[in-house]
């Protein structure tokens, strides 16, 4: 049984009040102090908790600490996005990890990430590099003939025909421009526009 002292409060209650009062300005460094104060409060019997006069201060400190944690997570994602720099194939895993951290945020928190557009642009650039790094093949209606496409950085493409042995045929290939949205390739040639859904395998792009 707790001994009551002055104003009807036990020494345990006074100790909790003192711990809460000592929290001061809430920062990441005061997390331990806030946790200790909460543990002391929870250790009190139910009837004595009502006697803690500055309990609201503890609640406000916990709320502020949670806000600081959220801001720290947002700032960390923003910094990782800023650190992407020039997008290369070698940064694929890095960009995927950042996307996962971004998606782990709440919708409200996502809206607070000031450079999320840079992440999206990096992903789009990665998709473009994926296309540029492989060849596109199209199975012609002529048995055994395959058209091989070569996509270039400047948005142009070239193609040529090859036989089943992989040898380039003497037939003159075609040239044109293209666009790629991650799901379809649109080829532009002689005023015509052809849209092909794409399927990316380990080392080729089937259109």
PDB file of N, CA and C in Angstrom, residues 71-160:
ATOM      1  N   UNK A  71       8.451  13.128 -39.449  1.00  0.00           N
ATOM      2  CA  UNK A  71       9.247  14.087 -40.210  1.00  0.00           C
ATOM      3  C   UNK A  71      10.618  13.516 -40.551  1.00  0.00           C
ATOM      4  N   UNK A  72      11.187  12.751 -39.608  1.00  0.00           N
ATOM      5  CA  UNK A  72      12.498  12.150 -39.851  1.00  0.00           C
ATOM      6  C   UNK A  72      12.412  11.140 -40.994  1.00  0.00           C
ATOM      7  N   UNK A  73      11.328  10.354 -41.033  1.00  0.00           N
ATOM      8  CA  UNK A  73      11.141   9.380 -42.109  1.00  0.00           C
ATOM      9  C   UNK A  73      10.973  10.083 -43.453  1.00  0.00           C
ATOM     10  N   UNK A  74      10.188  11.162 -43.451  1.00  0.00           N
ATOM     11  CA  UNK A  74       9.973  11.939 -44.678  1.00  0.00           C
ATOM     12  C   UNK A  74      11.285  12.548 -45.156  1.00  0.00           C
ATOM     13  N   UNK A  75      12.025  13.147 -44.229  1.00  0.00           N
ATOM     14  CA  UNK A  75      13.309  13.759 -44.593  1.00  0.00           C
ATOM     15  C   UNK A  75      14.295  12.724 -45.111  1.00  0.00           C
ATOM     16  N   UNK A  76      14.257  11.516 -44.532  1.00  0.00           N
ATOM     17  CA  UNK A  76      15.171  10.455 -44.963  1.00  0.00           C
ATOM     18  C   UNK A  76      14.859  10.038 -46.394  1.00  0.00           C
ATOM     19  N   UNK A  77      13.572   9.921 -46.717  1.00  0.00           N
ATOM     20  CA  UNK A  77      13.176   9.556 -48.083  1.00  0.00           C
ATOM     21  C   UNK A  77      13.579  10.661 -49.051  1.00  0.00           C
ATOM     22  N   UNK A  78      13.343  11.905 -48.672  1.00  0.00           N
ATOM     23  CA  UNK A  78      13.721  13.033 -49.528  1.00  0.00           C
ATOM     24  C   UNK A  78      15.220  13.039 -49.797  1.00  0.00           C
ATOM     25  N   UNK A  79      16.010  12.749 -48.767  1.00  0.00           N
ATOM     26  CA  UNK A  79      17.460  12.760 -48.932  1.00  0.00           C
ATOM     27  C   UNK A  79      17.912  11.629 -49.848  1.00  0.00           C
ATOM     28  N   UNK A  80      17.299  10.454 -49.696  1.00  0.00           N
ATOM     29  CA  UNK A  80      17.672   9.324 -50.556  1.00  0.00           C
ATOM     30  C   UNK A  80      17.315   9.613 -52.011  1.00  0.00           C
ATOM     31  N   UNK A  81      16.187  10.282 -52.223  1.00  0.00           N
ATOM     32  CA  UNK A  81      15.802  10.660 -53.588  1.00  0.00           C
ATOM     33  C   UNK A  81      16.815  11.648 -54.152  1.00  0.00           C
ATOM     34  N   UNK A  82      17.189  12.616 -53.337  1.00  0.00           N
ATOM     35  CA  UNK A  82      18.152  13.638 -53.779  1.00  0.00           C
ATOM     36  C   UNK A  82      19.507  13.020 -54.100  1.00  0.00           C
ATOM     37  N   UNK A  83      19.827  11.906 -53.444  1.00  0.00           N
ATOM     38  CA  UNK A  83      21.126  11.261 -53.639  1.00  0.00           C
ATOM     39  C   UNK A  83      21.173  10.345 -54.866  1.00  0.00           C
ATOM     40  N   UNK A  84      20.050  10.179 -55.555  1.00  0.00           N
ATOM     41  CA  UNK A  84      20.029   9.292 -56.721  1.00  0.00           C
ATOM     42  C   UNK A  84      21.011   9.754 -57.779  1.00  0.00           C
ATOM     43  N   UNK A  85      21.000  11.058 -58.057  1.00  0.00           N
ATOM     44  CA  UNK A  85      21.903  11.592 -59.073  1.00  0.00           C
ATOM     45  C   UNK A  85      21.585  11.065 -60.460  1.00  0.00           C
ATOM     46  N   UNK A  86      22.618  10.880 -61.264  1.00  0.00           N
ATOM     47  CA  UNK A  86      22.427  10.372 -62.619  1.00  0.00           C
ATOM     48  C   UNK A  86      21.925   8.931 -62.575  1.00  0.00           C
ATOM     49  N   UNK A  87      20.859   8.678 -63.303  1.00  0.00           N
ATOM     50  CA  UNK A  87      20.258   7.342 -63.292  1.00  0.00           C
ATOM     51  C   UNK A  87      21.004   6.411 -64.235  1.00  0.00           C
ATOM     52  N   UNK A  88      21.446   5.282 -63.698  1.00  0.00           N
ATOM     53  CA  UNK A  88      22.119   4.257 -64.494  1.00  0.00           C
ATOM     54  C   UNK A  88      21.499   2.903 -64.137  1.00  0.00           C
ATOM     55  N   UNK A  89      21.794   1.893 -64.937  1.00  0.00           N
ATOM     56  CA  UNK A  89      21.280   0.549 -64.672  1.00  0.00           C
ATOM     57  C   UNK A  89      21.735   0.041 -63.304  1.00  0.00           C
ATOM     58  N   UNK A  90      22.914   0.470 -62.880  1.00  0.00           N
ATOM     59  CA  UNK A  90      23.471   0.004 -61.608  1.00  0.00           C
ATOM     60  C   UNK A  90      22.671   0.522 -60.412  1.00  0.00           C
ATOM     61  N   UNK A  91      21.844   1.537 -60.630  1.00  0.00           N
ATOM     62  CA  UNK A  91      21.075   2.120 -59.530  1.00  0.00           C
ATOM     63  C   UNK A  91      19.653   1.578 -59.443  1.00  0.00           C
ATOM     64  N   UNK A  92      19.381   0.525 -60.186  1.00  0.00           N
ATOM     65  CA  UNK A  92      18.039  -0.055 -60.205  1.00  0.00           C
ATOM     66  C   UNK A  92      17.579  -0.461 -58.806  1.00  0.00           C
ATOM     67  N   UNK A  93      18.405  -1.217 -58.084  1.00  0.00           N
ATOM     68  CA  UNK A  93      18.033  -1.683 -56.750  1.00  0.00           C
ATOM     69  C   UNK A  93      17.864  -0.516 -55.785  1.00  0.00           C
ATOM     70  N   UNK A  94      18.751   0.484 -55.898  1.00  0.00           N
ATOM     71  CA  UNK A  94      18.667   1.667 -55.049  1.00  0.00           C
ATOM     72  C   UNK A  94      17.336   2.383 -55.246  1.00  0.00           C
ATOM     73  N   UNK A  95      16.945   2.555 -56.489  1.00  0.00           N
ATOM     74  CA  UNK A  95      15.695   3.252 -56.804  1.00  0.00           C
ATOM     75  C   UNK A  95      14.492   2.432 -56.342  1.00  0.00           C
ATOM     76  N   UNK A  96      14.554   1.117 -56.496  1.00  0.00           N
ATOM     77  CA  UNK A  96      13.469   0.256 -56.035  1.00  0.00           C
ATOM     78  C   UNK A  96      13.313   0.334 -54.520  1.00  0.00           C
ATOM     79  N   UNK A  97      14.434   0.376 -53.789  1.00  0.00           N
ATOM     80  CA  UNK A  97      14.384   0.471 -52.333  1.00  0.00           C
ATOM     81  C   UNK A  97      13.759   1.788 -51.887  1.00  0.00           C
ATOM     82  N   UNK A  98      14.090   2.856 -52.587  1.00  0.00           N
ATOM     83  CA  UNK A  98      13.519   4.164 -52.252  1.00  0.00           C
ATOM     84  C   UNK A  98      12.016   4.154 -52.498  1.00  0.00           C
ATOM     85  N   UNK A  99      11.609   3.538 -53.607  1.00  0.00           N
ATOM     86  CA  UNK A  99      10.174   3.435 -53.903  1.00  0.00           C
ATOM     87  C   UNK A  99       9.441   2.692 -52.791  1.00  0.00           C
ATOM     88  N   UNK A 100      10.023   1.615 -52.272  1.00  0.00           N
ATOM     89  CA  UNK A 100       9.402   0.843 -51.205  1.00  0.00           C
ATOM     90  C   UNK A 100       9.252   1.691 -49.943  1.00  0.00           C
ATOM     91  N   UNK A 101      10.267   2.471 -49.624  1.00  0.00           N
ATOM     92  CA  UNK A 101      10.196   3.339 -48.442  1.00  0.00           C
ATOM     93  C   UNK A 101       9.142   4.422 -48.635  1.00  0.00           C
ATOM     94  N   UNK A 102       9.060   4.939 -49.857  1.00  0.00           N
ATOM     95  CA  UNK A 102       8.058   5.972 -50.151  1.00  0.00           C
ATOM     96  C   UNK A 102       6.652   5.397 -50.013  1.00  0.00           C
ATOM     97  N   UNK A 103       6.427   4.207 -50.544  1.00  0.00           N
ATOM     98  CA  UNK A 103       5.110   3.583 -50.495  1.00  0.00           C
ATOM     99  C   UNK A 103       4.723   3.205 -49.066  1.00  0.00           C
ATOM    100  N   UNK A 104       5.700   3.037 -48.184  1.00  0.00           N
ATOM    101  CA  UNK A 104       5.418   2.694 -46.789  1.00  0.00           C
ATOM    102  C   UNK A 104       4.868   3.884 -46.012  1.00  0.00           C
ATOM    103  N   UNK A 105       5.014   5.083 -46.567  1.00  0.00           N
ATOM    104  CA  UNK A 105       4.485   6.283 -45.921  1.00  0.00           C
ATOM    105  C   UNK A 105       2.971   6.344 -46.097  1.00  0.00           C
ATOM    106  N   UNK A 106       2.308   7.097 -45.210  1.00  0.00           N
ATOM    107  CA  UNK A 106       0.871   7.311 -45.359  1.00  0.00           C
ATOM    108  C   UNK A 106       0.644   8.266 -46.525  1.00  0.00           C
ATOM    109  N   UNK A 107      -0.602   8.373 -46.973  1.00  0.00           N
ATOM    110  CA  UNK A 107      -0.910   9.273 -48.075  1.00  0.00           C
ATOM    111  C   UNK A 107      -0.562  10.709 -47.715  1.00  0.00           C
ATOM    112  N   UNK A 108      -0.823  11.080 -46.482  1.00  0.00           N
ATOM    113  CA  UNK A 108      -0.497  12.434 -46.024  1.00  0.00           C
ATOM    114  C   UNK A 108       1.004  12.665 -46.058  1.00  0.00           C
ATOM    115  N   UNK A 109       1.752  11.666 -45.595  1.00  0.00           N
ATOM    116  CA  UNK A 109       3.210  11.787 -45.567  1.00  0.00           C
ATOM    117  C   UNK A 109       3.791  11.837 -46.977  1.00  0.00           C
ATOM    118  N   UNK A 110       3.207  11.047 -47.896  1.00  0.00           N
ATOM    119  CA  UNK A 110       3.669  11.082 -49.281  1.00  0.00           C
ATOM    120  C   UNK A 110       3.538  12.490 -49.857  1.00  0.00           C
ATOM    121  N   UNK A 111       2.444  13.153 -49.500  1.00  0.00           N
ATOM    122  CA  UNK A 111       2.227  14.509 -49.992  1.00  0.00           C
ATOM    123  C   UNK A 111       3.236  15.509 -49.456  1.00  0.00           C
ATOM    124  N   UNK A 112       3.935  15.133 -48.399  1.00  0.00           N
ATOM    125  CA  UNK A 112       4.933  16.022 -47.793  1.00  0.00           C
ATOM    126  C   UNK A 112       6.333  15.795 -48.355  1.00  0.00           C
ATOM    127  N   UNK A 113       6.493  14.756 -49.183  1.00  0.00           N
ATOM    128  CA  UNK A 113       7.790  14.493 -49.820  1.00  0.00           C
ATOM    129  C   UNK A 113       7.928  15.452 -50.999  1.00  0.00           C
ATOM    130  N   UNK A 114       8.755  16.456 -50.852  1.00  0.00           N
ATOM    131  CA  UNK A 114       8.820  17.557 -51.820  1.00  0.00           C
ATOM    132  C   UNK A 114       9.417  17.185 -53.171  1.00  0.00           C
ATOM    133  N   UNK A 115      10.201  16.104 -53.229  1.00  0.00           N
ATOM    134  CA  UNK A 115      10.871  15.759 -54.486  1.00  0.00           C
ATOM    135  C   UNK A 115      10.439  14.395 -55.029  1.00  0.00           C
ATOM    136  N   UNK A 116       9.193  14.009 -54.760  1.00  0.00           N
ATOM    137  CA  UNK A 116       8.702  12.717 -55.257  1.00  0.00           C
ATOM    138  C   UNK A 116       8.700  12.662 -56.781  1.00  0.00           C
ATOM    139  N   UNK A 117       8.612  13.829 -57.432  1.00  0.00           N
ATOM    140  CA  UNK A 117       8.634  13.857 -58.898  1.00  0.00           C
ATOM    141  C   UNK A 117       9.986  13.382 -59.431  1.00  0.00           C
ATOM    142  N   UNK A 118      11.054  13.632 -58.672  1.00  0.00           N
ATOM    143  CA  UNK A 118      12.384  13.185 -59.085  1.00  0.00           C
ATOM    144  C   UNK A 118      12.460  11.663 -59.043  1.00  0.00           C
ATOM    145  N   UNK A 119      11.815  11.054 -58.052  1.00  0.00           N
ATOM    146  CA  UNK A 119      11.783   9.589 -57.965  1.00  0.00           C
ATOM    147  C   UNK A 119      11.043   9.022 -59.165  1.00  0.00           C
ATOM    148  N   UNK A 120       9.910   9.621 -59.500  1.00  0.00           N
ATOM    149  CA  UNK A 120       9.129   9.142 -60.647  1.00  0.00           C
ATOM    150  C   UNK A 120       9.930   9.277 -61.943  1.00  0.00           C
ATOM    151  N   UNK A 121      10.608  10.404 -62.099  1.00  0.00           N
ATOM    152  CA  UNK A 121      11.415  10.618 -63.303  1.00  0.00           C
ATOM    153  C   UNK A 121      12.566   9.620 -63.368  1.00  0.00           C
ATOM    154  N   UNK A 122      13.142   9.289 -62.214  1.00  0.00           N
ATOM    155  CA  UNK A 122      14.244   8.315 -62.173  1.00  0.00           C
ATOM    156  C   UNK A 122      13.744   6.943 -62.610  1.00  0.00           C
ATOM    157  N   UNK A 123      12.539   6.584 -62.173  1.00  0.00           N
ATOM    158  CA  UNK A 123      11.965   5.292 -62.567  1.00  0.00           C
ATOM    159  C   UNK A 123      11.676   5.260 -64.061  1.00  0.00           C
ATOM    160  N   UNK A 124      11.176   6.377 -64.589  1.00  0.00           N
ATOM    161  CA  UNK A 124      10.899   6.454 -66.025  1.00  0.00           C
ATOM    162  C   UNK A 124      12.198   6.349 -66.819  1.00  0.00           C
ATOM    163  N   UNK A 125      13.224   6.995 -66.308  1.00  0.00           N
ATOM    164  CA  UNK A 125      14.525   6.945 -66.970  1.00  0.00           C
ATOM    165  C   UNK A 125      15.093   5.529 -66.946  1.00  0.00           C
ATOM    166  N   UNK A 126      14.880   4.828 -65.834  1.00  0.00           N
ATOM    167  CA  UNK A 126      15.346   3.457 -65.703  1.00  0.00           C
ATOM    168  C   UNK A 126      14.651   2.566 -66.724  1.00  0.00           C
ATOM    169  N   UNK A 127      13.355   2.793 -66.940  1.00  0.00           N
ATOM    170  CA  UNK A 127      12.615   2.030 -67.945  1.00  0.00           C
ATOM    171  C   UNK A 127      13.179   2.305 -69.340  1.00  0.00           C
ATOM    172  N   UNK A 128      13.519   3.563 -69.592  1.00  0.00           N
ATOM    173  CA  UNK A 128      14.079   3.929 -70.897  1.00  0.00           C
ATOM    174  C   UNK A 128      15.429   3.247 -71.101  1.00  0.00           C
ATOM    175  N   UNK A 129      16.241   3.219 -70.060  1.00  0.00           N
ATOM    176  CA  UNK A 129      17.545   2.574 -70.160  1.00  0.00           C
ATOM    177  C   UNK A 129      17.390   1.072 -70.401  1.00  0.00           C
ATOM    178  N   UNK A 130      16.360   0.493 -69.803  1.00  0.00           N
ATOM    179  CA  UNK A 130      16.098  -0.925 -70.002  1.00  0.00           C
ATOM    180  C   UNK A 130      15.828  -1.203 -71.487  1.00  0.00           C
ATOM    181  N   UNK A 131      15.073  -0.316 -72.104  1.00  0.00           N
ATOM    182  CA  UNK A 131      14.771  -0.474 -73.527  1.00  0.00           C
ATOM    183  C   UNK A 131      16.021  -0.295 -74.375  1.00  0.00           C
ATOM    184  N   UNK A 132      16.836   0.689 -74.025  1.00  0.00           N
ATOM    185  CA  UNK A 132      18.028   0.973 -74.807  1.00  0.00           C
ATOM    186  C   UNK A 132      19.078  -0.127 -74.677  1.00  0.00           C
ATOM    187  N   UNK A 133      19.003  -0.868 -73.575  1.00  0.00           N
ATOM    188  CA  UNK A 133      20.033  -1.876 -73.317  1.00  0.00           C
ATOM    189  C   UNK A 133      19.767  -3.203 -73.999  1.00  0.00           C
ATOM    190  N   UNK A 134      18.589  -3.346 -74.611  1.00  0.00           N
ATOM    191  CA  UNK A 134      18.254  -4.624 -75.232  1.00  0.00           C
ATOM    192  C   UNK A 134      17.810  -4.406 -76.670  1.00  0.00           C
ATOM    193  N   UNK A 135      17.686  -5.495 -77.385  1.00  0.00           N
ATOM    194  CA  UNK A 135      17.200  -5.411 -78.768  1.00  0.00           C
ATOM    195  C   UNK A 135      15.761  -5.878 -78.804  1.00  0.00           C
ATOM    196  N   UNK A 136      15.004  -5.295 -79.723  1.00  0.00           N
ATOM    197  CA  UNK A 136      13.622  -5.703 -79.872  1.00  0.00           C
ATOM    198  C   UNK A 136      13.497  -6.611 -81.080  1.00  0.00           C
ATOM    199  N   UNK A 137      12.748  -7.673 -80.946  1.00  0.00           N
ATOM    200  CA  UNK A 137      12.566  -8.588 -82.071  1.00  0.00           C
ATOM    201  C   UNK A 137      11.093  -8.723 -82.406  1.00  0.00           C
ATOM    202  N   UNK A 138      10.822  -8.852 -83.661  1.00  0.00           N
ATOM    203  CA  UNK A 138       9.441  -9.037 -84.119  1.00  0.00           C
ATOM    204  C   UNK A 138       9.420 -10.172 -85.111  1.00  0.00           C
ATOM    205  N   UNK A 139       8.615 -11.173 -84.810  1.00  0.00           N
ATOM    206  CA  UNK A 139       8.540 -12.342 -85.677  1.00  0.00           C
ATOM    207  C   UNK A 139       7.706 -11.993 -86.912  1.00  0.00           C
ATOM    208  N   UNK A 140       8.354 -11.983 -88.035  1.00  0.00           N
ATOM    209  CA  UNK A 140       7.677 -11.644 -89.287  1.00  0.00           C
ATOM    210  C   UNK A 140       6.731 -12.760 -89.717  1.00  0.00           C
ATOM    211  N   UNK A 141       5.766 -12.408 -90.564  1.00  0.00           N
ATOM    212  CA  UNK A 141       4.839 -13.408 -91.090  1.00  0.00           C
ATOM    213  C   UNK A 141       5.547 -14.358 -92.044  1.00  0.00           C
ATOM    214  N   UNK A 142       6.725 -13.934 -92.515  1.00  0.00           N
ATOM    215  CA  UNK A 142       7.522 -14.796 -93.384  1.00  0.00           C
ATOM    216  C   UNK A 142       8.246 -15.805 -92.488  1.00  0.00           C
ATOM    217  N   UNK A 143       7.999 -17.053 -92.673  1.00  0.00           N
ATOM    218  CA  UNK A 143       8.554 -18.099 -91.810  1.00  0.00           C
ATOM    219  C   UNK A 143      10.080 -17.980 -91.707  1.00  0.00           C
ATOM    220  N   UNK A 144      10.566 -17.944 -90.464  1.00  0.00           N
ATOM    221  CA  UNK A 144      12.008 -17.945 -90.246  1.00  0.00           C
ATOM    222  C   UNK A 144      12.664 -16.580 -90.294  1.00  0.00           C
ATOM    223  N   UNK A 145      11.920 -15.533 -90.624  1.00  0.00           N
ATOM    224  CA  UNK A 145      12.507 -14.193 -90.716  1.00  0.00           C
ATOM    225  C   UNK A 145      12.158 -13.403 -89.459  1.00  0.00           C
ATOM    226  N   UNK A 146      13.157 -12.758 -88.895  1.00  0.00           N
ATOM    227  CA  UNK A 146      12.963 -11.945 -87.697  1.00  0.00           C
ATOM    228  C   UNK A 146      13.473 -10.535 -87.955  1.00  0.00           C
ATOM    229  N   UNK A 147      12.670  -9.546 -87.560  1.00  0.00           N
ATOM    230  CA  UNK A 147      13.108  -8.157 -87.643  1.00  0.00           C
ATOM    231  C   UNK A 147      13.732  -7.778 -86.305  1.00  0.00           C
ATOM    232  N   UNK A 148      14.927  -7.251 -86.333  1.00  0.00           N
ATOM    233  CA  UNK A 148      15.642  -6.871 -85.120  1.00  0.00           C
ATOM    234  C   UNK A 148      15.699  -5.354 -85.026  1.00  0.00           C
ATOM    235  N   UNK A 149      15.196  -4.830 -83.910  1.00  0.00           N
ATOM    236  CA  UNK A 149      15.158  -3.387 -83.697  1.00  0.00           C
ATOM    237  C   UNK A 149      16.284  -2.964 -82.757  1.00  0.00           C
ATOM    238  N   UNK A 150      16.879  -1.820 -83.063  1.00  0.00           N
ATOM    239  CA  UNK A 150      17.897  -1.233 -82.198  1.00  0.00           C
ATOM    240  C   UNK A 150      17.414   0.162 -81.805  1.00  0.00           C
ATOM    241  N   UNK A 151      17.136   0.350 -80.505  1.00  0.00           N
ATOM    242  CA  UNK A 151      16.625   1.620 -80.012  1.00  0.00           C
ATOM    243  C   UNK A 151      17.771   2.496 -79.518  1.00  0.00           C
ATOM    244  N   UNK A 152      17.684   3.789 -79.846  1.00  0.00           N
ATOM    245  CA  UNK A 152      18.773   4.696 -79.502  1.00  0.00           C
ATOM    246  C   UNK A 152      18.320   5.770 -78.518  1.00  0.00           C
ATOM    247  N   UNK A 153      19.304   6.352 -77.870  1.00  0.00           N
ATOM    248  CA  UNK A 153      19.060   7.367 -76.848  1.00  0.00           C
ATOM    249  C   UNK A 153      18.309   8.572 -77.392  1.00  0.00           C
ATOM    250  N   UNK A 154      18.544   8.933 -78.634  1.00  0.00           N
ATOM    251  CA  UNK A 154      17.927  10.142 -79.198  1.00  0.00           C
ATOM    252  C   UNK A 154      16.481   9.929 -79.652  1.00  0.00           C
ATOM    253  N   UNK A 155      15.908   8.750 -79.361  1.00  0.00           N
ATOM    254  CA  UNK A 155      14.525   8.507 -79.714  1.00  0.00           C
ATOM    255  C   UNK A 155      14.322   7.940 -81.104  1.00  0.00           C
ATOM    256  N   UNK A 156      15.397   7.534 -81.755  1.00  0.00           N
ATOM    257  CA  UNK A 156      15.279   6.918 -83.076  1.00  0.00           C
ATOM    258  C   UNK A 156      15.547   5.422 -82.969  1.00  0.00           C
ATOM    259  N   UNK A 157      15.145   4.696 -84.005  1.00  0.00           N
ATOM    260  CA  UNK A 157      15.404   3.268 -84.040  1.00  0.00           C
ATOM    261  C   UNK A 157      15.809   2.857 -85.444  1.00  0.00           C
ATOM    262  N   UNK A 158      16.449   1.719 -85.522  1.00  0.00           N
ATOM    263  CA  UNK A 158      16.773   1.090 -86.804  1.00  0.00           C
ATOM    264  C   UNK A 158      16.379  -0.379 -86.695  1.00  0.00           C
ATOM    265  N   UNK A 159      16.053  -0.988 -87.821  1.00  0.00           N
ATOM    266  CA  UNK A 159      15.791  -2.418 -87.796  1.00  0.00           C
ATOM    267  C   UNK A 159      16.357  -3.085 -89.033  1.00  0.00           C
ATOM    268  N   UNK A 160      16.530  -4.368 -88.926  1.00  0.00           N
ATOM    269  CA  UNK A 160      17.005  -5.148 -90.067  1.00  0.00           C
ATOM    270  C   UNK A 160      16.447  -6.566 -89.931  1.00  0.00           C
TER     271      UNK A 160
END
